[in-house]
Short mmCIF file of C-alpha atoms in Angstrom, two decimals:
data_model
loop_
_atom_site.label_atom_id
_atom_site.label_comp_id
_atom_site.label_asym_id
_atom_site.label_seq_id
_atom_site.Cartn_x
_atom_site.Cartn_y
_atom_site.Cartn_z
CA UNK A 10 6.73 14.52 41.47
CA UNK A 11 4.22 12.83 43.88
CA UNK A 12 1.78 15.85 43.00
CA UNK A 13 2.27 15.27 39.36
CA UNK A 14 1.52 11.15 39.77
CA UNK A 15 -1.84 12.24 41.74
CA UNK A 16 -3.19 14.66 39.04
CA UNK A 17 -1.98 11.94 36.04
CA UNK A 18 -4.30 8.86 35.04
CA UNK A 19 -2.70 5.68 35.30
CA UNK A 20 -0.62 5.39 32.22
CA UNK A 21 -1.36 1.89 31.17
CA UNK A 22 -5.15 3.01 30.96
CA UNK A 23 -3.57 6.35 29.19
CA UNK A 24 -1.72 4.45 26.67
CA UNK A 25 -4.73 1.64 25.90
CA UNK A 26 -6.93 5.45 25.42
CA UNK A 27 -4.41 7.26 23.03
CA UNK A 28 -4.05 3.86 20.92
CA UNK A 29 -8.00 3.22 20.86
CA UNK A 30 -8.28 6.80 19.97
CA UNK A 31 -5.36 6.99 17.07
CA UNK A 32 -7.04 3.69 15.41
CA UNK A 33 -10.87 3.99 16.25
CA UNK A 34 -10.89 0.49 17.23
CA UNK A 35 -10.50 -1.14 20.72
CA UNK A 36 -9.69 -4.45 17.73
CA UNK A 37 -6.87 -3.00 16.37
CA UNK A 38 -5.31 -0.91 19.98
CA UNK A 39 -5.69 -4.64 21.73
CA UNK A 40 -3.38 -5.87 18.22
CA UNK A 41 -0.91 -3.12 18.71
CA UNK A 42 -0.22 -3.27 22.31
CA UNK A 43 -0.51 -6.64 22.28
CA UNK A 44 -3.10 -7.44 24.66
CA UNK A 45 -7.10 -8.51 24.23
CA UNK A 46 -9.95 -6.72 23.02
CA UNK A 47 -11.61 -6.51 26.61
CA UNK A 48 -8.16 -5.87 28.37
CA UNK A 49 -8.01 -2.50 26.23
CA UNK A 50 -11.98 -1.75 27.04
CA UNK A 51 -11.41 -2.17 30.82
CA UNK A 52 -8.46 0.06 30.67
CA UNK A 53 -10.74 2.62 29.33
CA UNK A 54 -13.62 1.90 31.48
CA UNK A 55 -11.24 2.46 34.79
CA UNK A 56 -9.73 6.06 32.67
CA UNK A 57 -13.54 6.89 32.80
CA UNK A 58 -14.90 6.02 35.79
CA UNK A 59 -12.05 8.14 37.33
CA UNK A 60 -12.64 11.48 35.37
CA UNK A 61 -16.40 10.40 35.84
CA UNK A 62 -17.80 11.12 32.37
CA UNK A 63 -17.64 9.21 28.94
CA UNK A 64 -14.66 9.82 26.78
CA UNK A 65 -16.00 7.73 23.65
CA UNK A 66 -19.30 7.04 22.28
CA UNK A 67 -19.79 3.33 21.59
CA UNK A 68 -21.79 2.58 17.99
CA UNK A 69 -22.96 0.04 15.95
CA UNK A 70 -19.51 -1.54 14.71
CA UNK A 71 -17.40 1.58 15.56
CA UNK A 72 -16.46 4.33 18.31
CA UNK A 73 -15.96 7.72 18.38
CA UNK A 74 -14.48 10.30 20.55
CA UNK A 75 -16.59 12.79 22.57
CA UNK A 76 -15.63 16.32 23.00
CA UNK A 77 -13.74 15.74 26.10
CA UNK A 78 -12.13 12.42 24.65
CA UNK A 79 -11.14 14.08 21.55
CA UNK A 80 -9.44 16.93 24.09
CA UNK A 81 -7.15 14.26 25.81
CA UNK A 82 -6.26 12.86 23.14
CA UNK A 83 -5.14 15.43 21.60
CA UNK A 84 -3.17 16.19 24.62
CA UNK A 85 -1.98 12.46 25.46
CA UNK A 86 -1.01 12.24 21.82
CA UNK A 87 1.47 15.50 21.73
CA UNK A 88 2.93 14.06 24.91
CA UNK A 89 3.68 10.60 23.43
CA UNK A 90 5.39 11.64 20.67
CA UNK A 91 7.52 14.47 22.30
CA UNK A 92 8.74 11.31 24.57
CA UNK A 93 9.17 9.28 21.47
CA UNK A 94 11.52 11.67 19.92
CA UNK A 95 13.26 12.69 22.92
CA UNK A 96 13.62 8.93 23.72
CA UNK A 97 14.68 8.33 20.40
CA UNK A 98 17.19 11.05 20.19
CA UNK A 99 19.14 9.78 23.64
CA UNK A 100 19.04 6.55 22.36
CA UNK A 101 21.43 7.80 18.74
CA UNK A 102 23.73 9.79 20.94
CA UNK A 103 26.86 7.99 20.50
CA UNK A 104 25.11 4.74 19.93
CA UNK A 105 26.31 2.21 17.45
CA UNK A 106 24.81 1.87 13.77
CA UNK A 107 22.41 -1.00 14.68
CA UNK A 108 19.73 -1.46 12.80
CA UNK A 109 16.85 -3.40 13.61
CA UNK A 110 14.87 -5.22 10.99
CA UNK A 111 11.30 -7.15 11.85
CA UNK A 112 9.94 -9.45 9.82
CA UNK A 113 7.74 -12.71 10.35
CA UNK A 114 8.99 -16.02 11.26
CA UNK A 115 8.75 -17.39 7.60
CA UNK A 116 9.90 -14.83 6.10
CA UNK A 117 12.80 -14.01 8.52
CA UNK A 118 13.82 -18.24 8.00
CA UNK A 119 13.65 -19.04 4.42
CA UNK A 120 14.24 -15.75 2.90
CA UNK A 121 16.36 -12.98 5.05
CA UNK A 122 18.32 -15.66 7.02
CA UNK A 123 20.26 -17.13 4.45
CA UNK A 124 20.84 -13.94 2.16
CA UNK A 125 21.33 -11.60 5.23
CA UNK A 126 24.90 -12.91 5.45
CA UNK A 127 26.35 -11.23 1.78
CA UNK A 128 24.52 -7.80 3.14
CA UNK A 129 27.04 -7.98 6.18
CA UNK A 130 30.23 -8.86 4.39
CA UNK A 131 29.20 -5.88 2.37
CA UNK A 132 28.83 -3.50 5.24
CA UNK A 133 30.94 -5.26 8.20
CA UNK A 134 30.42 -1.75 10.31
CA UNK A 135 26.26 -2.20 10.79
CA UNK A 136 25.65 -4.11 13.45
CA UNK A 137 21.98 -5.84 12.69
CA UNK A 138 19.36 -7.30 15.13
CA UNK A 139 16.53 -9.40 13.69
CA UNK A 140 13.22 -9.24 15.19
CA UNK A 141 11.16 -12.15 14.30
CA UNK A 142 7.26 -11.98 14.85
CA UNK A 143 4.03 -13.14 13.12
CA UNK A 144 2.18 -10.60 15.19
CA UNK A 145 2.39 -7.39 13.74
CA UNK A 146 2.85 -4.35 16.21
CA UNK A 147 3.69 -0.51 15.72
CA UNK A 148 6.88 0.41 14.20
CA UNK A 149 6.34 3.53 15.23
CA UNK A 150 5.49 2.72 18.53
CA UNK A 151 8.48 0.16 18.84
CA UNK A 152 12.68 0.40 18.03
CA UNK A 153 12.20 -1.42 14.82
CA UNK A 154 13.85 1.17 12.23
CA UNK A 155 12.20 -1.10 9.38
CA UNK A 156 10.09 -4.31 8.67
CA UNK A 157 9.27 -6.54 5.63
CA UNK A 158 5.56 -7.65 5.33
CA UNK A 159 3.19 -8.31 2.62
CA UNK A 160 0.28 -6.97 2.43
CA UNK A 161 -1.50 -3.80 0.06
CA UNK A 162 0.90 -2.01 1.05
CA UNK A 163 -1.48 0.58 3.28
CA UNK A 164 -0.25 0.83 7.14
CA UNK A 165 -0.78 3.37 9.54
CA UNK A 166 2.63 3.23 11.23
CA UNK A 167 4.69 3.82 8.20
CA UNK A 168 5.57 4.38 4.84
CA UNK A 169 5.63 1.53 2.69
CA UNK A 170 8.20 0.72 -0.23
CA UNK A 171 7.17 -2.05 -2.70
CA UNK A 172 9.84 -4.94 -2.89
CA UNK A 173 8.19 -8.02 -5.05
CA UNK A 174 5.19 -10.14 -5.58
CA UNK A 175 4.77 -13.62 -5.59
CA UNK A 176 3.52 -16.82 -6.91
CA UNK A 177 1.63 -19.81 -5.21
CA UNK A 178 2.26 -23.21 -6.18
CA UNK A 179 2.14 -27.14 -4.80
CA UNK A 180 5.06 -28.25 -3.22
CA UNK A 181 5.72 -31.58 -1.93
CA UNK A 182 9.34 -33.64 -0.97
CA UNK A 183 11.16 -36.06 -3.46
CA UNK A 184 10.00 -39.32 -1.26
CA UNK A 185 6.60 -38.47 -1.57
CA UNK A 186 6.12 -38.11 -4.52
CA UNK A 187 7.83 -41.45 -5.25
CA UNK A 188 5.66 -43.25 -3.54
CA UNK A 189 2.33 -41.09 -4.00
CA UNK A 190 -0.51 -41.05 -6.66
CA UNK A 191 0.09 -39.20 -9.91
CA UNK A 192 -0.22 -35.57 -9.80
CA UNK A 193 -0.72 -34.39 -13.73
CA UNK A 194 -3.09 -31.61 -13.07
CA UNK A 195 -5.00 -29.44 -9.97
CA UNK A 196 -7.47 -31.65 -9.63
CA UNK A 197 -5.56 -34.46 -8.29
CA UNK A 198 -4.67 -32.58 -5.66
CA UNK A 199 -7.76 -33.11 -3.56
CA UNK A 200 -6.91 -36.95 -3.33
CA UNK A 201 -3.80 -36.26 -1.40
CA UNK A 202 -3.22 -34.74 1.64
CA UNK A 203 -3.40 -31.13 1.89
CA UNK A 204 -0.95 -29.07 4.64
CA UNK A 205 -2.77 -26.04 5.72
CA UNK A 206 -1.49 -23.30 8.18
CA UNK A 207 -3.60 -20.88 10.64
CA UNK A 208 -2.62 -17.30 8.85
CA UNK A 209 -4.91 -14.34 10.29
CA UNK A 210 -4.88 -12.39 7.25
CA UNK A 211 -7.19 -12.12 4.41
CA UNK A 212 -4.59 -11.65 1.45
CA UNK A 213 -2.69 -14.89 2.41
CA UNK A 214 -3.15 -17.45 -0.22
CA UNK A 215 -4.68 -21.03 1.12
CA UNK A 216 -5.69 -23.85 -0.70
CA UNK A 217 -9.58 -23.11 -1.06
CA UNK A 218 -8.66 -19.98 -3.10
CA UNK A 219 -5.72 -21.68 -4.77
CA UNK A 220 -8.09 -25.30 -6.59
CA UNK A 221 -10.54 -22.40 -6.96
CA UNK A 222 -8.13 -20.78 -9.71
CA UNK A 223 -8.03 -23.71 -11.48
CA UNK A 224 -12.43 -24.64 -11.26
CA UNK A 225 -11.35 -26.76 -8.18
CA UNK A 226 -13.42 -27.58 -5.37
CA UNK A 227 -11.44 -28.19 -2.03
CA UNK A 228 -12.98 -31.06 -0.13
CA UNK A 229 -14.87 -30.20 3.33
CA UNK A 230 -13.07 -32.58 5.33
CA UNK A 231 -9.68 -32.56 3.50
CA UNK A 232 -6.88 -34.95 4.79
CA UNK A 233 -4.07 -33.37 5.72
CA UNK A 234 -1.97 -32.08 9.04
CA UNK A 235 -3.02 -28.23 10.32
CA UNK A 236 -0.27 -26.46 11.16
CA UNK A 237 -0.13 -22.95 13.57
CA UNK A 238 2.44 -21.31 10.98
CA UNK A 239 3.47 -21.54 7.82
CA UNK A 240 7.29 -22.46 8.51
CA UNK A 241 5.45 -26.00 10.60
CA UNK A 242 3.80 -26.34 6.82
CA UNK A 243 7.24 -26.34 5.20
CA UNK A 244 8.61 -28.72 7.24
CA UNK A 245 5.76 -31.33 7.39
CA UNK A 246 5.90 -31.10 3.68
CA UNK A 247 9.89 -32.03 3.63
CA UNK A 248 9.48 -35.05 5.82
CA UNK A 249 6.87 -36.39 3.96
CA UNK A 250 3.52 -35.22 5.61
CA UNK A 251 1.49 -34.36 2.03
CA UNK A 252 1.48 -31.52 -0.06
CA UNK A 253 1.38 -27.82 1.07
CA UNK A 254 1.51 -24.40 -0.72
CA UNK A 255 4.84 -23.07 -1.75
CA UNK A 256 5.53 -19.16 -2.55
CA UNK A 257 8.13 -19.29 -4.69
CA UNK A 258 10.07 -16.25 -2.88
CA UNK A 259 10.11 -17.98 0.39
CA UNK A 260 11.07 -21.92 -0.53
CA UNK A 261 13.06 -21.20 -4.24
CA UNK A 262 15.77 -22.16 -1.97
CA UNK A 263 14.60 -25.67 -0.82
CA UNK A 264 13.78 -26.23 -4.30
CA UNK A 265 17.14 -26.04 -5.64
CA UNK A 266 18.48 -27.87 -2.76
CA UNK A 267 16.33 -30.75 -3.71
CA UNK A 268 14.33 -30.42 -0.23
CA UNK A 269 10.83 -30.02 -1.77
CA UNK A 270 9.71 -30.57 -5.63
CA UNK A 271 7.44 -28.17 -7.16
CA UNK A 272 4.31 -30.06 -8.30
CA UNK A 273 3.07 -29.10 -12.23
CA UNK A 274 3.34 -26.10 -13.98
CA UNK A 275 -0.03 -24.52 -12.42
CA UNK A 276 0.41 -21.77 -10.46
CA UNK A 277 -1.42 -18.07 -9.26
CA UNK A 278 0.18 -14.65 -8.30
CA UNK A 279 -0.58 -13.41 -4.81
CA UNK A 280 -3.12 -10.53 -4.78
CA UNK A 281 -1.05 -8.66 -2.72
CA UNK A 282 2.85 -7.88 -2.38
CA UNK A 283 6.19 -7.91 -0.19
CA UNK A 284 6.95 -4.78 1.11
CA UNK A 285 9.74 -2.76 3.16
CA UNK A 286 8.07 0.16 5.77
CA UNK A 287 9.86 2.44 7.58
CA UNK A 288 8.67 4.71 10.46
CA UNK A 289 6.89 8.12 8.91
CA UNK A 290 7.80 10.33 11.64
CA UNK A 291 11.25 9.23 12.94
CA UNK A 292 14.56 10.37 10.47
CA UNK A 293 15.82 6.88 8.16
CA UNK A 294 18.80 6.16 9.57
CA UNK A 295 21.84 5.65 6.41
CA UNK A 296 21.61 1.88 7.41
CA UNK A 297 18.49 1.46 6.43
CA UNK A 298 18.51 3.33 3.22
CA UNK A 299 21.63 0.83 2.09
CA UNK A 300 19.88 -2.37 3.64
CA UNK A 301 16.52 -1.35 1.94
CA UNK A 302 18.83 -0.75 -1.82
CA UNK A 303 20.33 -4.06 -0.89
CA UNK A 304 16.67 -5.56 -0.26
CA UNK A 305 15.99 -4.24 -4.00
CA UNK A 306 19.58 -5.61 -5.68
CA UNK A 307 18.35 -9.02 -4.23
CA UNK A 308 14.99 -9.80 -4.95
CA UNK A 309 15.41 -8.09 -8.20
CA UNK A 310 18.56 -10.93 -9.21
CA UNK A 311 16.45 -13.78 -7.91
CA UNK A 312 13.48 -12.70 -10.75
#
């Protein structure tokens, strides 16, 4: 064993290689593994200063493998995934039926949360575990045996099932509206305070896009809190803090509780969609295939 850990690379530097390598991006490895851009380039540096030559060639906005790189990685790749199977195999042997579900934070707290409950009464013998994150990471690389995101519906880690679109709308709380300017059409919007939330991703909805459906411009400097996530939005919206955007699949709830009031009739679809993704190369456990029909049963009632 000592013989073996002197002819091996250092494995973190292995790993950052056969992620930067399966992506093309030292972007997207630093996203999956969790770490920074130039945390996942030194990594690689060290892996080639110790076999002393390159084992990418760095481009104009992109890398590629060399001969040699494309050799190791074929190699560190095979390796992975015979550990990933094996690894994934001990861990069924005469393990209970849990099944692990990730979704993000919003979605995981206004949507799954409060329907997750009927989906257990149904099946008392799965044993769930909910793993809430905004930062998206590997399912295939990870124990989640599914996740919910939205998105087009293309991911490398998995195989994506479509669940439901959306719709955007303003959404405000009972008191301040009482006590707030009329709101009759889009436009008077811009005069109130607008909640926004930091959301890294392109196909998220925010207000600019939204008054530009309706010939809107959003003000430069609009009033209004910034939140980090959407879920802060929500709540500064039902205590009062202005007006944020709702998606109907995620506060319908608060709605009909009387927590938030929906704000005219004007509303746009989401360009892209809810889906379920499961792993591509790991077997779907029967869990999931029941949780994902019961994912379907649900969202298609609440249309």
């Amino acid at each position: 064993m000592v013989n073996l850990r002197k002819k091996l690379p250092p494995l973190t530097a292995l790993t950052a290689f056969e992620a930067a390598a399966r992506l093309s991006s030292f972007t997207r490895a630093a996203t999956e593994l969790g770490v920074t851009q130039a945390a996942i380039s030194r990594q690689i540096h060290l892996l080639e200063e110790d076999f002393g030559f390159p084992l990418f060639r760095r481009l104009h906005r992109k890398i590629e493998l060399t001969d040699k790189g494309r050799l190791l990685y074929a190699a560190a790749g095979d390796a992975f995934n015979l550990i990933a199977d094996t690894v994934a195999d001990l861990r069924s042997e005469g393990a209970d039926d849990e099944l692990a579900i990730a979704a993000t934070i919003s979605f995981s707290h206004f949507w799954l949360l409060p329907r997750i409950a009927a989906f257990s009464r149904a099946y008392p013998e799965i044993k769930l575990r909910i793993i809430t994150q905004d930062a998206r990471t590997s399912i295939e690389a990870s124990d989640v045996d599914l996740a919910i995101r939205y998105g087009t519906g293309t991911w490398p880690d998995g195989q994506a099932e479509f669940l439901f679109e959306d719709e955007v709308f303003p959404i405000c709380s009972a008191d301040y509206l009482a006590t707030a300017d009329p709101i009759r059409t889009p436009g008077d919007l811009i005069n109130h305070p607008l909640i926004t939330s930091d959301i890294d991703d392109p196909t998220w909805t925010g207000w600019d896009e939204w008054l530009a459906a309706f010939s809107v411009k959003a003000p430069k400097r609009a009033r209004g809190l910034r939140c980090s996530f959407y879920t802060e939005a929500i709540y500064a919206a039902m205590n009062g803090q202005g007006i944020a955007l709702g998606w109907n699949r995620l506060v319908s709830d608060l709605i009909r509780q009387t927590r938030l009031v929906r704000l005219t009739e004007a509303s746009i679809r989401t360009r892209a969609a809810y889906f379920v993704v499961v792993p591509a190369r790991r077997p779907k456990k029967e869990s999931g295939r029941l949780f994902i029909e019961w994912l379907r049963e649900v969202s298609s009632s609440a249309e």
